[in-house]
Coordinates of C-alpha atoms in Angstrom, one line a residue:
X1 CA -1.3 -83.5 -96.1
X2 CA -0.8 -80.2 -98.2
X3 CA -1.5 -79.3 -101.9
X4 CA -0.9 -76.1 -103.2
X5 CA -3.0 -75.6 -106.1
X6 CA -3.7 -72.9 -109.3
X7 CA -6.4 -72.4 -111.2
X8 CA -6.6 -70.2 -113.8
X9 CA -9.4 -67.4 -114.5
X10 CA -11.7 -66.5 -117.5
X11 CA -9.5 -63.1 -117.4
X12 CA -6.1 -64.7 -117.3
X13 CA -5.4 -64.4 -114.0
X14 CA -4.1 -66.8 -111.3
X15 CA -5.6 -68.0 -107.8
X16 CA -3.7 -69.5 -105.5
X17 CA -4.8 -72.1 -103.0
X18 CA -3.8 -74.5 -100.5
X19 CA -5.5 -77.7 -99.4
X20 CA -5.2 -79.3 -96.3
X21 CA -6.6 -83.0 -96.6
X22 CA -6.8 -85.8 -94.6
X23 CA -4.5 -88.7 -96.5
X24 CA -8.3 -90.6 -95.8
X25 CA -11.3 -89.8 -98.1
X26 CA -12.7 -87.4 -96.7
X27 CA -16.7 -85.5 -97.6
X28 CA -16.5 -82.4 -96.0
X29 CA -14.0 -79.1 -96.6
X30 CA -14.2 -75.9 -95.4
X31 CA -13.4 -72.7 -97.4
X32 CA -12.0 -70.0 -96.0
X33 CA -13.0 -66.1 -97.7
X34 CA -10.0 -63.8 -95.7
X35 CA -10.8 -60.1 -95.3
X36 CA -9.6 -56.7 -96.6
X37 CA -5.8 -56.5 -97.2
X38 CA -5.2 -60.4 -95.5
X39 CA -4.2 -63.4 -97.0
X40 CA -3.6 -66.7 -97.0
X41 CA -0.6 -66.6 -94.4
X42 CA -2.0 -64.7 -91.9
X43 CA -1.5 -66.2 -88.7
X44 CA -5.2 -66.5 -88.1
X45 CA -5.8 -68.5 -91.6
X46 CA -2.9 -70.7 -90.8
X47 CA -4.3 -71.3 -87.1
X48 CA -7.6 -71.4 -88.2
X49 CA -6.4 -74.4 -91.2
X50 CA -4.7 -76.6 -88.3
X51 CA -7.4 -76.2 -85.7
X52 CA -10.1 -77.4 -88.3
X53 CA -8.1 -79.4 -90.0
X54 CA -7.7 -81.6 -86.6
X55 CA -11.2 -81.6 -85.9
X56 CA -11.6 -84.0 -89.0
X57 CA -12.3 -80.9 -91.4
X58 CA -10.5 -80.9 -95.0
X59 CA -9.8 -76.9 -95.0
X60 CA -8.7 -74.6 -97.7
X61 CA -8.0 -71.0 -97.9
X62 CA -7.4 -69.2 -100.8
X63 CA -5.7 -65.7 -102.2
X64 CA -8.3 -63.0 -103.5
X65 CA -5.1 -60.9 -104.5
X66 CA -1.8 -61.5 -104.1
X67 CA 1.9 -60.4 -105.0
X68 CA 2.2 -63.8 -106.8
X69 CA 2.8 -64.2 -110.6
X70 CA -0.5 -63.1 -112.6
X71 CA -2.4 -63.2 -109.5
X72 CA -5.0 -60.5 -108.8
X73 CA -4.0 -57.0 -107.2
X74 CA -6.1 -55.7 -104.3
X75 CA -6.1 -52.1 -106.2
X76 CA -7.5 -54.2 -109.1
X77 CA -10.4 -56.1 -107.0
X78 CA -14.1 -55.6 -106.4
X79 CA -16.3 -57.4 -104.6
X80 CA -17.9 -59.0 -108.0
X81 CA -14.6 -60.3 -108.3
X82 CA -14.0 -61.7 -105.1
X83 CA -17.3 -62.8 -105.9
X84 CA -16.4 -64.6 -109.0
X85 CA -13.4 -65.8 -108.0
X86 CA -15.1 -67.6 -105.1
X87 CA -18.1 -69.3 -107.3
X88 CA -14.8 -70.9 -109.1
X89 CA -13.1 -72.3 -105.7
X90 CA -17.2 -73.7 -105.3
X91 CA -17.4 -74.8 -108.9
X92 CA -14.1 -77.0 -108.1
X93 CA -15.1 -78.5 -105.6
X94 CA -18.7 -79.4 -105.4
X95 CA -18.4 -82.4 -107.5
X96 CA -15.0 -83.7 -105.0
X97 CA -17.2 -83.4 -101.1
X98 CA -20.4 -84.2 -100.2
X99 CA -20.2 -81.4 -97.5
X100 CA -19.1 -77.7 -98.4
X101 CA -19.2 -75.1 -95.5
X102 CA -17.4 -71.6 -95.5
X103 CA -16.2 -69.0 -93.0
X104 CA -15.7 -65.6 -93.9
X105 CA -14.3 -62.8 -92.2
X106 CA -15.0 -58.7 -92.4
X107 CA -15.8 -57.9 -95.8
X108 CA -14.9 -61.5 -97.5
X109 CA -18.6 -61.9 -95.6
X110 CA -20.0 -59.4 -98.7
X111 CA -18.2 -61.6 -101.0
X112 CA -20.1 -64.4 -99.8
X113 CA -23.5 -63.0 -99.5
X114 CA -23.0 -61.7 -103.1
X115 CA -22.3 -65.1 -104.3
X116 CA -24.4 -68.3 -105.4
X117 CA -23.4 -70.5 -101.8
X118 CA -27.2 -72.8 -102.5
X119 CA -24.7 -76.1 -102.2
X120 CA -23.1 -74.6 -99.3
X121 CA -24.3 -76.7 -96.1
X122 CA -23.1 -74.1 -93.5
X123 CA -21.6 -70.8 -93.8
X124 CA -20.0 -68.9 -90.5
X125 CA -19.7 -65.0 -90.7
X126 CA -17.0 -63.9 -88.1
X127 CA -17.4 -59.5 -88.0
X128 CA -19.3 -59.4 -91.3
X129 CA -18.4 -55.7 -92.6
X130 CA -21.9 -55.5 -94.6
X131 CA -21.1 -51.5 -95.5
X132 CA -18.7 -48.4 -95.4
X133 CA -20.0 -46.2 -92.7
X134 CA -19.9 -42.1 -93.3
X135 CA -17.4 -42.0 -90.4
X136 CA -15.2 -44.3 -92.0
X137 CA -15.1 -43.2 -95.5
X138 CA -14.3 -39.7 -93.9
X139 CA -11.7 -41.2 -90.8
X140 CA -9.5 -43.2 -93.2
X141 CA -10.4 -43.4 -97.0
X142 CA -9.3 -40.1 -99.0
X143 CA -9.7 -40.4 -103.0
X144 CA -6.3 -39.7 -104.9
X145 CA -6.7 -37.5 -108.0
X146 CA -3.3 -39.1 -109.3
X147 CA -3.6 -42.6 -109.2
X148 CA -7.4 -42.3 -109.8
X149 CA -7.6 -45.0 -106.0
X150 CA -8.7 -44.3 -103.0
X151 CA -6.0 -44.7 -100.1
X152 CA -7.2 -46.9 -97.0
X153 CA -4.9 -45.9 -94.1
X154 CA -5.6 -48.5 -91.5
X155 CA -3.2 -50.8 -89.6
X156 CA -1.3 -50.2 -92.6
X157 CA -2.3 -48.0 -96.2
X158 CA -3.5 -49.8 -99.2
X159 CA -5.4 -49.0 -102.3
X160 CA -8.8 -50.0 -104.1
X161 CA -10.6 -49.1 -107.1
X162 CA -14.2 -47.1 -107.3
X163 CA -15.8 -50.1 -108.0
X164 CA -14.8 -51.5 -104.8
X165 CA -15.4 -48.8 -102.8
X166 CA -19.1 -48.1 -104.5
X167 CA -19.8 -51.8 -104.1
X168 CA -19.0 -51.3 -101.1
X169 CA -21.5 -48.2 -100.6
X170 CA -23.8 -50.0 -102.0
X171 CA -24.3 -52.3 -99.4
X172 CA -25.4 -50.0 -97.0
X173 CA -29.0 -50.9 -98.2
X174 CA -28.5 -53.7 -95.9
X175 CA -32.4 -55.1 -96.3
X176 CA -31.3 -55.7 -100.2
X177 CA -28.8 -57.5 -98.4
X178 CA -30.2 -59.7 -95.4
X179 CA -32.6 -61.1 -98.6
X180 CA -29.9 -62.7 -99.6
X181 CA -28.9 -64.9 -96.9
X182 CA -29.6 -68.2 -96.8
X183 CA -30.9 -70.1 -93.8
X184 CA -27.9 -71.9 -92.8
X185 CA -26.0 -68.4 -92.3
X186 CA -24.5 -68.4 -89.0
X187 CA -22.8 -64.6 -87.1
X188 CA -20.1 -64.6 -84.9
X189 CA -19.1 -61.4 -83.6
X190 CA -16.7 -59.2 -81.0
X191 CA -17.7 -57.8 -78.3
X192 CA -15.5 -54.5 -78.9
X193 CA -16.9 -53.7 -82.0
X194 CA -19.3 -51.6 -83.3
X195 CA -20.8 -54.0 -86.1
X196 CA -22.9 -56.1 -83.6
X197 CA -24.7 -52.9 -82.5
X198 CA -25.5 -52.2 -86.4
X199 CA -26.8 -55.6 -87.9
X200 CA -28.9 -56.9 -84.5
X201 CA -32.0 -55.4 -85.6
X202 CA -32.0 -57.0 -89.0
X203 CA -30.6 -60.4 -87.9
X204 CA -32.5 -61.6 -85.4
X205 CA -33.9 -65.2 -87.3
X206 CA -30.1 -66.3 -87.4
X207 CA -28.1 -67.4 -85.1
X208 CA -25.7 -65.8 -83.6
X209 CA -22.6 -65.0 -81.2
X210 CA -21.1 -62.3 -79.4
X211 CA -17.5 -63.2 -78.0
X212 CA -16.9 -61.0 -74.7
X213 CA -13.9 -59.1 -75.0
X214 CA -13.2 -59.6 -78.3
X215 CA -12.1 -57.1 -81.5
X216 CA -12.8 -57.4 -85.0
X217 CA -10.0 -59.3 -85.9
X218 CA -10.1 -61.9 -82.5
X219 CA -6.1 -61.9 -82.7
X220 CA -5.6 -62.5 -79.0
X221 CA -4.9 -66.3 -78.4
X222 CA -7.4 -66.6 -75.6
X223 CA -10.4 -65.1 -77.8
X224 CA -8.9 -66.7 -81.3
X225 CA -9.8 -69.9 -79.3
X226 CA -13.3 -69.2 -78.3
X227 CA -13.0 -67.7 -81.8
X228 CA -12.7 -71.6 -83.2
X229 CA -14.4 -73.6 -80.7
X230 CA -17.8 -71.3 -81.1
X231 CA -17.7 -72.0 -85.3
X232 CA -16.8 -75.9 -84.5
X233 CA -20.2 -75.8 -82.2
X234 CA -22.4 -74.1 -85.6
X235 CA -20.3 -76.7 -88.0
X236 CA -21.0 -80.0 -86.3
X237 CA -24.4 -79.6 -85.0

């Protein structure tokens, strides 16, 4: 069954969800934290919602910015606010499962870390993005004098705020970082990427995942699957 759900911030803003439940009572839910630029209705998400979802999961995934009526901007966002707005979707919740676990992706992983998750029974990191690297900031982020953003030109070009992008900075004191994690922090990562390489030496008490062949965003149908089947294995045992 589907709910789609809004909840109002402190700062008069709107988040959009959706909830996938089971029409039985169910305890446990999984919260899904997208990455830069994604949304709820990427592909992934929506695979990601059904595959859970018929493993006996309740799942929900929610919008840190949208084009939606009063909802955030991603040229408006940090990662406080992601943050924030996560602590909320937690808040909501808490009190309705007896089991909360979340999966994050790229740099919705920073939003997690940065955020009170003590209640959280499980959380699965797929490609955490912990920092901007030099290369990047140099490759594909240029600051705009006119609109006062900087301009991401990815897969596609975006915006974001200073605050976002020195938040981002910031975490590139990634021991301030790994002291945050709690115990029942689980990594999955690709096989193509470069992130692995960087967060082994400091992650070696957790457990973790490399998929063979895969990228950072795991879009191929054969690797999405090992993609889901890896995070059922850290959820269940």
């Amino acid at each position: 069954m589907k709910k789609l759900i809004e909840l109002n911030t402190d700062d008069n803003h709107i988040i959009y969800w959706t909830l996938e439940y089971l029409k039985e009572k169910n305890y446990k839910i999984i919260i899904f934290v997208h990455w830069l630029f994604w949304n709820q209705n990427d592909i992934q998400y929506i695979n990601a919602t059904k595959y859970f979802y018929g493993e006996g999961f309740d799942t929900f995934i929610f919008d840190l910015y949208s084009d939606n009526k009063n909802a955030r901007k991603l040229n408006e966002c940090s990662i406080s606010t992601n943050s924030i707005d996560l602590q909320n979707v937690i808040n909501y919740f808490k009190l309705q499962y007896k089991d909360l676990y979340i999966i994050a992706h790229s740099l919705g992983g920073l939003a997690v870390i940065n955020t009170d998750t003590s209640i959280i029974s499980k959380i699965i990191l797929w490609e955490p993005s912990a920092w901007l690297r030099k290369e990047e900031e140099k490759s594909d982020i240029n600051y705009d004098k006119k609109s006062w953003l900087y301009v991401v030109d990815r897969w596609v070009k975006f915006t974001i705020n200073n605050k976002m992008i020195k938040e981002w900075k910031d975490a590139v004191n990634i021991n301030k970082y790994i002291n945050k994690l709690n115990n029942n922090i689980n990594f999955i990562f690709a096989w193509n990427s470069p992130i692995y390489k960087n967060r082994k030496p400091y992650i070696s008490n957790y457990k973790q995942t490399v998929i063979k062949w895969a990228s950072h965003t795991f879009s191929k149908e054969n690797i999405e699957k090992q993609l889901f089947e890896q995070t059922l294995k850290y959820l269940i045992k």
